[in-house]
Amino acid sequence: MKALQCVELGLPDKLKVNEIADPELLPGHVLIENKAASVNFPDVLMIQGLYQFQPELPFTPGGESAGEVLAIGDDVKDIQVGDRVFAMTGLGAFAEKIVVHENTVMKIPDTMDFETAAALPMTYGTSLYALKQRAELKEGETLLVLGAAGGVGLATVELGKAMGARVIAAASTQDKIDLCIAHGADEGFIYESGKLDKNQQKELSSKIKELTGGMGANVVYDPIGDNYSEPCIRATAWDGRYLVIGFAAGEIPKIPINLALLKGMKIVGVFWGAWVGMHPDENRNNFEELFKLHSEGKINPEVSDSFSLNDGALAIAHLMDRKAKGKVIIKI
Ligand SMILES: NC(=O)c1ccc[n+]([C@@H]2O[C@H](COP(=O)([O-])OP(=O)(O)OC[C@H]3O[C@@H](n4cnc5c(N)ncnc54)[C@H](OP(=O)(O)O)[C@@H]3O)[C@@H](O)[C@H]2O)c1
């Protein structure tokens, strides 16, 4: 079968499309013919050797896919040949076929196409867990989303709105803000896209306070980190929750911990993948909720660009170059 492979660590142009052996079916596992896979920021980090866990070379990146089940191993209980599914693969999705444990697979609704299904698991899974289980977002609260037109960002905009929050989207360009408004954000603002100096950090805090009547945001969703984080924490409301999602802007920030004391606020870590391993049933319930929200038209995963498997390296570069809006898909 054909697979996009990382044979040496580096930028996407080092990736190769190779013919490799079909994966072997194991007990408890299913063989899926992938129809679409989606790109996530961890793929960008993993091919460069910068992610928190690192597979041995050569490896096939790709954390999620959707397709049809071709075969099932012994002891598989809930999945049948021919089922339309998505899979939370972690690795290996940028290939024609994949073998994964049935626990990481979910049947998708008949009305959901493969591109949408491939775009859903990691971003909406992370964001629903973050807003519901971690932040306990309440109706009427203000939710600030940074990197709001990115994968997890746009999912959060939609979910925040569906949960009855007032959503403020923050991103680097006006067309990204426009997309967030089209997906339900109540308002938005542009932040500086380079390293923020002290004045720009103060301006970021002031802007958030201005948009929240001086109170600050009740919940901040931060997938970008670096020196965007502290100004946002300074503009978090009393009793607020600041969600640590990721560090797409580069550095892992160091935060003066007295800010949490002064604001009676919580700095809340979100590690969706680890939680899924510990609470698979709750995660499945979350996905049932996401399918329902999708069928009601309350969430609509945005796929801004799609690439063929042969051009898979370009798909990863597109995300890395900050050009993606919503999700980037590889059609297989
Ligand atoms: N904690 C978890 O469980 C979990 C789960 C999934 C993902 N994540 C993390 O969430 C983050 C976002 O993932 P994603 O898949 O949504 O990525 P994405 O689609 O690329 O979105 C990231 C956004 O970050 C912003 N950004 C700011 N500085 C950037 C820079 N220097 N390079 C690239 N983007 C930059 C961009 O928006 P602007 O141009 O508007 O600034 C971009 O839209 C990653 O750090 C990822 O590891 C965490």
mmCIF file of C-alpha atoms and ligand atoms in Angstrom:
data_model
loop_
_atom_site.group_PDB
_atom_site.id
_atom_site.type_symbol
_atom_site.label_atom_id
_atom_site.label_comp_id
_atom_site.label_asym_id
_atom_site.label_seq_id
_atom_site.Cartn_x
_atom_site.Cartn_y
_atom_site.Cartn_z
ATOM 1 C CA MET A 1 0.000 0.000 0.000
ATOM 2 C CA LYS A 2 0.983 3.651 -0.399
ATOM 3 C CA ALA A 3 1.977 5.662 2.696
ATOM 4 C CA LEU A 4 3.419 9.106 3.408
ATOM 5 C CA GLN A 5 6.516 8.337 5.473
ATOM 6 C CA CYS A 6 8.911 10.209 7.690
ATOM 7 C CA VAL A 7 12.267 8.580 6.914
ATOM 8 C CA GLU A 8 14.395 11.343 8.482
ATOM 9 C CA LEU A 9 13.377 14.089 10.921
ATOM 10 C CA GLY A 10 12.905 17.538 9.428
ATOM 11 C CA LEU A 11 10.527 19.828 7.563
ATOM 12 C CA PRO A 12 7.673 18.420 5.432
ATOM 13 C CA ASP A 13 9.823 18.409 2.262
ATOM 14 C CA LYS A 14 11.755 15.486 3.777
ATOM 15 C CA LEU A 15 8.625 13.265 3.747
ATOM 16 C CA LYS A 16 8.400 10.513 1.109
ATOM 17 C CA VAL A 17 5.479 8.629 -0.431
ATOM 18 C CA ASN A 18 6.535 4.967 -0.274
ATOM 19 C CA GLU A 19 5.075 1.552 -1.162
ATOM 20 C CA ILE A 20 5.049 -0.458 2.085
ATOM 21 C CA ALA A 21 3.545 -3.781 3.205
ATOM 22 C CA ASP A 22 -0.121 -3.830 4.258
ATOM 23 C CA PRO A 23 -0.478 -3.739 8.059
ATOM 24 C CA GLU A 24 -1.129 -7.061 9.790
ATOM 25 C CA LEU A 25 -4.533 -7.625 11.399
ATOM 26 C CA LEU A 26 -4.315 -8.449 15.135
ATOM 27 C CA PRO A 27 -6.853 -9.752 17.677
ATOM 28 C CA GLY A 28 -9.081 -6.935 18.965
ATOM 29 C CA HIS A 29 -8.098 -4.775 15.970
ATOM 30 C CA VAL A 30 -9.776 -3.695 12.730
ATOM 31 C CA LEU A 31 -8.364 -3.074 9.253
ATOM 32 C CA ILE A 32 -9.631 0.182 7.749
ATOM 33 C CA GLU A 33 -9.428 1.375 4.168
ATOM 34 C CA ASN A 34 -8.787 5.082 4.758
ATOM 35 C CA LYS A 35 -10.821 7.495 2.644
ATOM 36 C CA ALA A 36 -9.668 10.726 4.326
ATOM 37 C CA ALA A 37 -7.230 11.709 7.059
ATOM 38 C CA SER A 38 -6.722 15.092 8.669
ATOM 39 C CA VAL A 39 -3.632 17.035 9.671
ATOM 40 C CA ASN A 40 -3.094 18.259 13.236
ATOM 41 C CA PHE A 41 -0.359 20.351 14.832
ATOM 42 C CA PRO A 42 1.196 17.289 16.530
ATOM 43 C CA ASP A 43 2.009 15.954 12.997
ATOM 44 C CA VAL A 44 4.043 19.138 12.376
ATOM 45 C CA LEU A 45 5.948 18.595 15.626
ATOM 46 C CA MET A 46 6.394 14.830 15.265
ATOM 47 C CA ILE A 47 8.053 14.892 11.836
ATOM 48 C CA GLN A 48 10.626 17.337 13.281
ATOM 49 C CA GLY A 49 11.264 15.289 16.442
ATOM 50 C CA LEU A 50 9.671 17.993 18.614
ATOM 51 C CA TYR A 51 6.614 16.147 19.972
ATOM 52 C CA GLN A 52 6.175 14.805 23.506
ATOM 53 C CA PHE A 53 6.472 11.209 22.294
ATOM 54 C CA GLN A 54 8.574 10.232 19.324
ATOM 55 C CA PRO A 55 8.112 7.113 17.149
ATOM 56 C CA GLU A 56 11.117 5.313 15.705
ATOM 57 C CA LEU A 57 12.069 6.061 12.082
ATOM 58 C CA PRO A 58 10.713 5.348 9.560
ATOM 59 C CA PHE A 59 7.110 6.099 10.580
ATOM 60 C CA THR A 60 3.862 7.121 8.938
ATOM 61 C CA PRO A 61 2.406 10.250 10.575
ATOM 62 C CA GLY A 62 -1.328 10.961 10.852
ATOM 63 C CA GLY A 63 -3.382 11.058 14.046
ATOM 64 C CA GLU A 64 -6.882 10.463 12.663
ATOM 65 C CA SER A 65 -8.701 9.090 9.653
ATOM 66 C CA ALA A 66 -12.087 7.978 8.401
ATOM 67 C CA GLY A 67 -12.917 5.092 6.105
ATOM 68 C CA GLU A 68 -14.516 1.656 5.707
ATOM 69 C CA VAL A 69 -13.752 -1.459 7.717
ATOM 70 C CA LEU A 70 -12.240 -4.141 5.447
ATOM 71 C CA ALA A 71 -11.632 -6.860 8.074
ATOM 72 C CA ILE A 72 -11.926 -7.461 11.814
ATOM 73 C CA GLY A 73 -9.627 -9.455 14.078
ATOM 74 C CA ASP A 74 -10.637 -12.129 16.621
ATOM 75 C CA ASP A 75 -12.501 -10.810 19.686
ATOM 76 C CA VAL A 76 -13.729 -7.613 18.013
ATOM 77 C CA LYS A 77 -17.188 -6.984 19.501
ATOM 78 C CA ASP A 78 -18.756 -3.777 18.271
ATOM 79 C CA ILE A 79 -17.396 -3.196 14.755
ATOM 80 C CA GLN A 80 -18.299 -5.123 11.583
ATOM 81 C CA VAL A 81 -16.868 -5.417 8.080
ATOM 82 C CA GLY A 82 -18.330 -2.599 5.952
ATOM 83 C CA ASP A 83 -18.901 -0.194 8.851
ATOM 84 C CA ARG A 84 -18.156 3.476 8.123
ATOM 85 C CA VAL A 85 -15.898 4.668 10.949
ATOM 86 C CA PHE A 86 -13.435 7.231 12.147
ATOM 87 C CA ALA A 87 -10.277 6.194 13.974
ATOM 88 C CA MET A 88 -8.147 8.022 16.525
ATOM 89 C CA THR A 89 -4.934 6.519 15.241
ATOM 90 C CA GLY A 90 -2.229 8.597 16.923
ATOM 91 C CA LEU A 91 0.066 7.589 14.063
ATOM 92 C CA GLY A 92 -0.211 5.958 10.652
ATOM 93 C CA ALA A 93 -3.300 7.655 9.203
ATOM 94 C CA PHE A 94 -1.542 9.082 6.114
ATOM 95 C CA ALA A 95 -1.707 5.720 4.331
ATOM 96 C CA GLU A 96 -4.171 3.734 2.229
ATOM 97 C CA LYS A 97 -4.893 1.282 5.061
ATOM 98 C CA ILE A 98 -4.455 1.148 8.807
ATOM 99 C CA VAL A 99 -4.913 -1.427 11.583
ATOM 100 C CA VAL A 100 -6.109 0.027 14.910
ATOM 101 C CA HIS A 101 -7.620 -1.309 18.140
ATOM 102 C CA GLU A 102 -11.420 -1.303 18.080
ATOM 103 C CA ASN A 103 -11.430 0.939 21.185
ATOM 104 C CA THR A 104 -10.053 3.771 19.067
ATOM 105 C CA VAL A 105 -12.737 3.412 16.386
ATOM 106 C CA MET A 106 -16.284 4.794 16.269
ATOM 107 C CA LYS A 107 -19.052 4.220 13.763
ATOM 108 C CA ILE A 108 -20.060 7.492 12.099
ATOM 109 C CA PRO A 109 -23.609 8.569 11.255
ATOM 110 C CA ASP A 110 -24.806 7.625 7.712
ATOM 111 C CA THR A 111 -25.257 11.309 6.932
ATOM 112 C CA MET A 112 -21.655 12.251 7.782
ATOM 113 C CA ASP A 113 -19.146 12.247 4.898
ATOM 114 C CA PHE A 114 -15.621 10.874 5.350
ATOM 115 C CA GLU A 115 -13.911 14.302 5.148
ATOM 116 C CA THR A 116 -16.077 15.674 7.965
ATOM 117 C CA ALA A 117 -15.564 12.502 10.012
ATOM 118 C CA ALA A 118 -11.779 12.731 9.586
ATOM 119 C CA ALA A 119 -11.874 16.399 10.657
ATOM 120 C CA LEU A 120 -13.821 15.762 13.863
ATOM 121 C CA PRO A 121 -12.091 13.524 16.446
ATOM 122 C CA MET A 122 -9.028 15.365 17.737
ATOM 123 C CA THR A 123 -10.218 18.960 17.464
ATOM 124 C CA TYR A 124 -13.834 18.593 18.627
ATOM 125 C CA GLY A 125 -12.900 15.787 21.047
ATOM 126 C CA THR A 126 -10.299 18.027 22.694
ATOM 127 C CA SER A 127 -12.473 21.119 22.728
ATOM 128 C CA LEU A 128 -15.615 19.494 24.123
ATOM 129 C CA TYR A 129 -13.552 17.818 26.877
ATOM 130 C CA ALA A 130 -11.828 21.161 27.600
ATOM 131 C CA LEU A 131 -15.026 23.221 27.811
ATOM 132 C CA LYS A 132 -17.285 20.634 29.458
ATOM 133 C CA GLN A 133 -15.195 18.409 31.734
ATOM 134 C CA ARG A 134 -12.279 20.805 32.457
ATOM 135 C CA ALA A 135 -13.666 24.384 32.401
ATOM 136 C CA GLU A 136 -17.301 23.549 33.220
ATOM 137 C CA LEU A 137 -18.295 26.409 30.924
ATOM 138 C CA LYS A 138 -21.696 27.857 31.847
ATOM 139 C CA GLU A 139 -24.368 29.484 29.734
ATOM 140 C CA GLY A 140 -23.861 33.268 29.617
ATOM 141 C CA GLU A 141 -20.154 33.138 30.453
ATOM 142 C CA THR A 142 -17.587 34.818 28.209
ATOM 143 C CA LEU A 143 -15.206 32.492 26.368
ATOM 144 C CA LEU A 144 -12.041 33.897 24.767
ATOM 145 C CA VAL A 145 -10.507 31.641 22.073
ATOM 146 C CA LEU A 146 -6.948 32.262 20.842
ATOM 147 C CA GLY A 147 -5.830 30.872 17.458
ATOM 148 C CA ALA A 148 -9.582 30.816 16.924
ATOM 149 C CA ALA A 149 -9.566 29.948 13.208
ATOM 150 C CA GLY A 150 -7.209 26.964 13.665
ATOM 151 C CA GLY A 151 -8.285 23.345 14.110
ATOM 152 C CA VAL A 152 -9.007 23.241 17.830
ATOM 153 C CA GLY A 153 -9.782 26.991 17.845
ATOM 154 C CA LEU A 154 -12.694 26.884 15.398
ATOM 155 C CA ALA A 155 -14.110 23.767 17.068
ATOM 156 C CA THR A 156 -14.071 25.704 20.361
ATOM 157 C CA VAL A 157 -15.818 28.703 18.809
ATOM 158 C CA GLU A 158 -18.678 26.459 17.636
ATOM 159 C CA LEU A 159 -18.907 24.426 20.843
ATOM 160 C CA GLY A 160 -18.743 27.528 23.053
ATOM 161 C CA LYS A 161 -21.648 28.996 21.123
ATOM 162 C CA ALA A 162 -23.602 25.717 21.275
ATOM 163 C CA MET A 163 -23.091 25.729 25.084
ATOM 164 C CA GLY A 164 -24.564 29.246 25.340
ATOM 165 C CA ALA A 165 -21.382 31.253 25.964
ATOM 166 C CA ARG A 166 -20.538 34.662 24.550
ATOM 167 C CA VAL A 167 -17.600 33.824 22.277
ATOM 168 C CA ILE A 168 -14.742 36.237 21.531
ATOM 169 C CA ALA A 169 -12.409 35.000 18.761
ATOM 170 C CA ALA A 170 -8.801 36.182 18.553
ATOM 171 C CA ALA A 171 -6.612 35.460 15.513
ATOM 172 C CA SER A 172 -3.857 36.949 13.357
ATOM 173 C CA THR A 173 -5.810 38.141 10.289
ATOM 174 C CA GLN A 174 -9.191 39.643 9.434
ATOM 175 C CA ASP A 175 -10.159 36.771 7.132
ATOM 176 C CA LYS A 176 -9.582 34.355 10.037
ATOM 177 C CA ILE A 177 -11.798 36.521 12.278
ATOM 178 C CA ASP A 178 -14.468 36.641 9.549
ATOM 179 C CA LEU A 179 -14.463 32.835 9.408
ATOM 180 C CA CYS A 180 -14.914 32.659 13.201
ATOM 181 C CA ILE A 181 -17.875 35.064 13.028
ATOM 182 C CA ALA A 182 -19.383 32.886 10.267
ATOM 183 C CA HIS A 183 -19.014 29.910 12.637
ATOM 184 C CA GLY A 184 -20.827 31.659 15.493
ATOM 185 C CA ALA A 185 -18.328 33.915 17.319
ATOM 186 C CA ASP A 186 -20.054 36.989 18.764
ATOM 187 C CA GLU A 187 -17.057 39.186 18.077
ATOM 188 C CA GLY A 188 -13.400 39.010 17.301
ATOM 189 C CA PHE A 189 -10.148 40.927 17.235
ATOM 190 C CA ILE A 190 -6.776 40.638 15.523
ATOM 191 C CA TYR A 191 -3.614 40.172 17.584
ATOM 192 C CA GLU A 192 -0.027 40.841 16.485
ATOM 193 C CA SER A 193 1.345 37.727 14.813
ATOM 194 C CA GLY A 194 5.024 37.910 15.840
ATOM 195 C CA LYS A 195 6.709 37.785 19.255
ATOM 196 C CA LEU A 196 4.798 40.301 21.427
ATOM 197 C CA ASP A 197 6.809 43.070 23.105
ATOM 198 C CA LYS A 198 5.762 44.439 26.537
ATOM 199 C CA ASN A 199 3.521 47.116 25.011
ATOM 200 C CA GLN A 200 1.810 44.647 22.699
ATOM 201 C CA GLN A 201 1.210 42.325 25.650
ATOM 202 C CA LYS A 202 -0.426 45.193 27.566
ATOM 203 C CA GLU A 203 -2.537 46.024 24.514
ATOM 204 C CA LEU A 204 -3.703 42.413 24.327
ATOM 205 C CA SER A 205 -4.808 42.482 27.995
ATOM 206 C CA SER A 206 -6.515 45.872 27.511
ATOM 207 C CA LYS A 207 -8.382 44.674 24.427
ATOM 208 C CA ILE A 208 -9.796 41.651 26.290
ATOM 209 C CA LYS A 209 -10.809 43.821 29.264
ATOM 210 C CA GLU A 210 -12.420 46.365 26.925
ATOM 211 C CA LEU A 211 -14.503 43.609 25.302
ATOM 212 C CA THR A 212 -15.576 42.205 28.677
ATOM 213 C CA GLY A 213 -16.638 45.458 30.384
ATOM 214 C CA GLY A 214 -13.423 45.495 32.461
ATOM 215 C CA MET A 215 -14.226 42.106 34.047
ATOM 216 C CA GLY A 216 -11.996 39.824 31.962
ATOM 217 C CA ALA A 217 -13.010 36.562 30.250
ATOM 218 C CA ASN A 218 -14.547 33.787 32.355
ATOM 219 C CA VAL A 219 -12.819 31.084 30.326
ATOM 220 C CA VAL A 220 -9.714 31.421 28.137
ATOM 221 C CA TYR A 221 -8.901 28.665 25.602
ATOM 222 C CA ASP A 222 -5.202 28.928 24.717
ATOM 223 C CA PRO A 223 -3.672 26.632 22.047
ATOM 224 C CA ILE A 224 -0.836 29.055 21.184
ATOM 225 C CA GLY A 225 1.079 29.776 24.438
ATOM 226 C CA ASP A 226 4.369 31.722 24.230
ATOM 227 C CA ASN A 227 4.041 35.332 25.360
ATOM 228 C CA TYR A 228 0.319 35.482 24.469
ATOM 229 C CA SER A 229 -0.535 33.491 27.595
ATOM 230 C CA GLU A 230 0.377 35.885 30.414
ATOM 231 C CA PRO A 231 -1.561 38.879 29.031
ATOM 232 C CA CYS A 232 -4.606 36.628 28.654
ATOM 233 C CA ILE A 233 -4.275 35.347 32.230
ATOM 234 C CA ARG A 234 -4.046 38.985 33.356
ATOM 235 C CA ALA A 235 -7.362 39.518 31.556
ATOM 236 C CA THR A 236 -9.131 36.493 33.061
ATOM 237 C CA ALA A 237 -12.110 37.218 35.337
ATOM 238 C CA TRP A 238 -12.366 36.452 39.069
ATOM 239 C CA ASP A 239 -13.132 32.713 39.408
ATOM 240 C CA GLY A 240 -12.064 32.287 35.758
ATOM 241 C CA ARG A 241 -10.549 29.215 34.108
ATOM 242 C CA TYR A 242 -7.536 29.458 31.817
ATOM 243 C CA LEU A 243 -7.173 26.307 29.686
ATOM 244 C CA VAL A 244 -3.642 25.168 28.785
ATOM 245 C CA ILE A 245 -4.127 23.515 25.373
ATOM 246 C CA GLY A 246 -0.849 23.897 23.471
ATOM 247 C CA PHE A 247 2.049 26.053 22.350
ATOM 248 C CA ALA A 248 1.647 26.570 18.585
ATOM 249 C CA ALA A 249 3.373 29.983 18.829
ATOM 250 C CA GLY A 250 6.582 28.327 20.056
ATOM 251 C CA GLU A 251 7.703 28.750 23.657
ATOM 252 C CA ILE A 252 6.139 27.166 26.730
ATOM 253 C CA PRO A 253 5.431 30.265 28.869
ATOM 254 C CA LYS A 254 6.415 30.680 32.525
ATOM 255 C CA ILE A 255 3.561 32.319 34.411
ATOM 256 C CA PRO A 256 3.816 34.312 37.697
ATOM 257 C CA ILE A 257 1.693 32.047 39.895
ATOM 258 C CA ASN A 258 0.490 34.955 42.072
ATOM 259 C CA LEU A 259 -1.873 35.861 39.187
ATOM 260 C CA ALA A 260 -3.924 32.748 40.018
ATOM 261 C CA LEU A 261 -4.104 33.834 43.665
ATOM 262 C CA LEU A 262 -5.048 37.441 42.896
ATOM 263 C CA LYS A 263 -7.879 36.402 40.585
ATOM 264 C CA GLY A 264 -9.132 33.359 42.484
ATOM 265 C CA MET A 265 -8.769 31.635 39.114
ATOM 266 C CA LYS A 266 -7.747 28.178 37.936
ATOM 267 C CA ILE A 267 -4.998 27.348 35.452
ATOM 268 C CA VAL A 268 -6.333 24.088 34.027
ATOM 269 C CA GLY A 269 -4.309 21.542 32.059
ATOM 270 C CA VAL A 270 -6.016 19.756 29.150
ATOM 271 C CA PHE A 271 -4.510 16.509 27.796
ATOM 272 C CA TRP A 272 -7.313 14.967 25.806
ATOM 273 C CA GLY A 273 -5.371 11.904 24.545
ATOM 274 C CA ALA A 274 -4.432 10.817 28.080
ATOM 275 C CA TRP A 275 -7.993 11.356 29.329
ATOM 276 C CA VAL A 276 -9.403 9.225 26.466
ATOM 277 C CA GLY A 277 -7.146 6.353 27.589
ATOM 278 C CA MET A 278 -8.405 6.655 31.190
ATOM 279 C CA HIS A 279 -12.079 7.429 30.448
ATOM 280 C CA PRO A 280 -13.012 5.759 27.125
ATOM 281 C CA ASP A 281 -16.734 5.582 27.970
ATOM 282 C CA GLU A 282 -16.986 9.281 28.824
ATOM 283 C CA ASN A 283 -15.147 10.078 25.590
ATOM 284 C CA ARG A 284 -17.653 7.951 23.631
ATOM 285 C CA ASN A 285 -20.500 9.859 25.316
ATOM 286 C CA ASN A 286 -18.843 13.100 24.247
ATOM 287 C CA PHE A 287 -18.707 11.864 20.646
ATOM 288 C CA GLU A 288 -22.404 10.869 20.752
ATOM 289 C CA GLU A 289 -23.068 14.454 21.868
ATOM 290 C CA LEU A 290 -20.910 15.765 18.981
ATOM 291 C CA PHE A 291 -22.806 13.614 16.446
ATOM 292 C CA LYS A 292 -26.078 15.018 17.797
ATOM 293 C CA LEU A 293 -24.792 18.618 17.599
ATOM 294 C CA HIS A 294 -23.687 17.921 14.007
ATOM 295 C CA SER A 295 -27.074 16.466 13.033
ATOM 296 C CA GLU A 296 -28.754 19.569 14.530
ATOM 297 C CA GLY A 297 -26.453 21.834 12.484
ATOM 298 C CA LYS A 298 -24.859 23.311 15.628
ATOM 299 C CA ILE A 299 -21.354 22.249 14.627
ATOM 300 C CA ASN A 300 -19.998 22.195 11.081
ATOM 301 C CA PRO A 301 -16.311 21.233 10.809
ATOM 302 C CA GLU A 302 -14.642 23.595 8.328
ATOM 303 C CA VAL A 303 -12.305 21.961 5.816
ATOM 304 C CA SER A 304 -10.347 24.801 4.216
ATOM 305 C CA ASP A 305 -8.065 22.735 1.995
ATOM 306 C CA SER A 306 -7.689 19.171 0.798
ATOM 307 C CA PHE A 307 -4.671 17.447 -0.744
ATOM 308 C CA SER A 308 -4.014 14.024 -2.310
ATOM 309 C CA LEU A 309 -1.845 11.468 -0.484
ATOM 310 C CA ASN A 310 0.929 12.174 -3.028
ATOM 311 C CA ASP A 311 0.811 15.841 -1.929
ATOM 312 C CA GLY A 312 0.480 14.996 1.776
ATOM 313 C CA ALA A 313 3.709 16.846 2.615
ATOM 314 C CA LEU A 314 2.124 20.041 1.246
ATOM 315 C CA ALA A 315 -0.866 19.510 3.556
ATOM 316 C CA ILE A 316 1.431 19.439 6.602
ATOM 317 C CA ALA A 317 3.388 22.467 5.318
ATOM 318 C CA HIS A 318 0.102 24.350 4.854
ATOM 319 C CA LEU A 319 -0.743 23.936 8.543
ATOM 320 C CA MET A 320 2.793 24.736 9.629
ATOM 321 C CA ASP A 321 2.822 27.961 7.563
ATOM 322 C CA ARG A 322 -0.284 29.177 9.405
ATOM 323 C CA LYS A 323 -2.342 29.109 6.193
ATOM 324 C CA ALA A 324 -4.938 26.587 7.381
ATOM 325 C CA LYS A 325 -8.407 27.663 8.467
ATOM 326 C CA GLY A 326 -10.313 24.971 10.318
ATOM 327 C CA LYS A 327 -8.958 21.647 9.075
ATOM 328 C CA VAL A 328 -6.660 20.453 6.303
ATOM 329 C CA ILE A 329 -7.593 17.064 4.828
ATOM 330 C CA ILE A 330 -5.668 14.418 2.928
ATOM 331 C CA LYS A 331 -8.025 12.539 0.588
ATOM 332 C CA ILE A 332 -6.969 8.960 0.101
HETATM 333 N N1 LIG B 1 -4.050 19.523 24.878
HETATM 334 C C1 LIG B 1 -4.559 18.680 24.004
HETATM 335 O O1 LIG B 1 -5.123 17.647 24.343
HETATM 336 C C2 LIG B 1 -4.425 19.038 22.544
HETATM 337 C C3 LIG B 1 -5.170 18.364 21.545
HETATM 338 C C4 LIG B 1 -5.047 18.776 20.212
HETATM 339 C C5 LIG B 1 -4.183 19.828 19.880
HETATM 340 N N2 LIG B 1 -3.457 20.425 20.867
HETATM 341 C C6 LIG B 1 -2.535 21.541 20.591
HETATM 342 O O2 LIG B 1 -3.275 22.656 20.155
HETATM 343 C C7 LIG B 1 -2.450 23.458 19.337
HETATM 344 C C8 LIG B 1 -3.193 23.778 18.040
HETATM 345 O O3 LIG B 1 -3.402 22.588 17.284
HETATM 346 P P1 LIG B 1 -4.239 22.622 15.909
HETATM 347 O O4 LIG B 1 -4.183 21.252 15.351
HETATM 348 O O5 LIG B 1 -5.536 23.291 16.126
HETATM 349 O O6 LIG B 1 -3.274 23.568 15.022
HETATM 350 P P2 LIG B 1 -3.647 24.645 13.891
HETATM 351 O O7 LIG B 1 -4.858 24.236 13.151
HETATM 352 O O8 LIG B 1 -2.388 24.872 13.132
HETATM 353 O O9 LIG B 1 -4.006 25.961 14.722
HETATM 354 C C9 LIG B 1 -3.025 26.617 15.475
HETATM 355 C C10 LIG B 1 -3.261 28.125 15.410
HETATM 356 O O10 LIG B 1 -2.219 28.719 16.183
HETATM 357 C C11 LIG B 1 -1.955 30.002 15.712
HETATM 358 N N3 LIG B 1 -0.514 30.267 15.753
HETATM 359 C C12 LIG B 1 0.073 31.236 16.492
HETATM 360 N N4 LIG B 1 1.383 31.249 16.308
HETATM 361 C C13 LIG B 1 1.664 30.267 15.437
HETATM 362 C C14 LIG B 1 2.877 29.798 14.867
HETATM 363 N N5 LIG B 1 4.050 30.350 15.155
HETATM 364 N N6 LIG B 1 2.808 28.756 13.999
HETATM 365 C C15 LIG B 1 1.633 28.174 13.713
HETATM 366 N N7 LIG B 1 0.432 28.584 14.237
HETATM 367 C C16 LIG B 1 0.459 29.627 15.099
HETATM 368 C C17 LIG B 1 -2.507 30.077 14.283
HETATM 369 O O11 LIG B 1 -3.537 31.053 14.302
HETATM 370 P P3 LIG B 1 -3.238 32.610 14.032
HETATM 371 O O12 LIG B 1 -2.490 32.696 12.719
HETATM 372 O O13 LIG B 1 -4.586 33.179 13.966
HETATM 373 O O14 LIG B 1 -2.427 33.073 15.208
HETATM 374 C C18 LIG B 1 -3.128 28.710 14.015
HETATM 375 O O15 LIG B 1 -4.389 28.815 13.388
HETATM 376 C C19 LIG B 1 -1.154 22.685 19.123
HETATM 377 O O16 LIG B 1 -0.173 23.184 19.999
HETATM 378 C C20 LIG B 1 -1.531 21.270 19.481
HETATM 379 O O17 LIG B 1 -0.418 20.509 19.913
HETATM 380 C C21 LIG B 1 -3.564 20.048 22.173
#
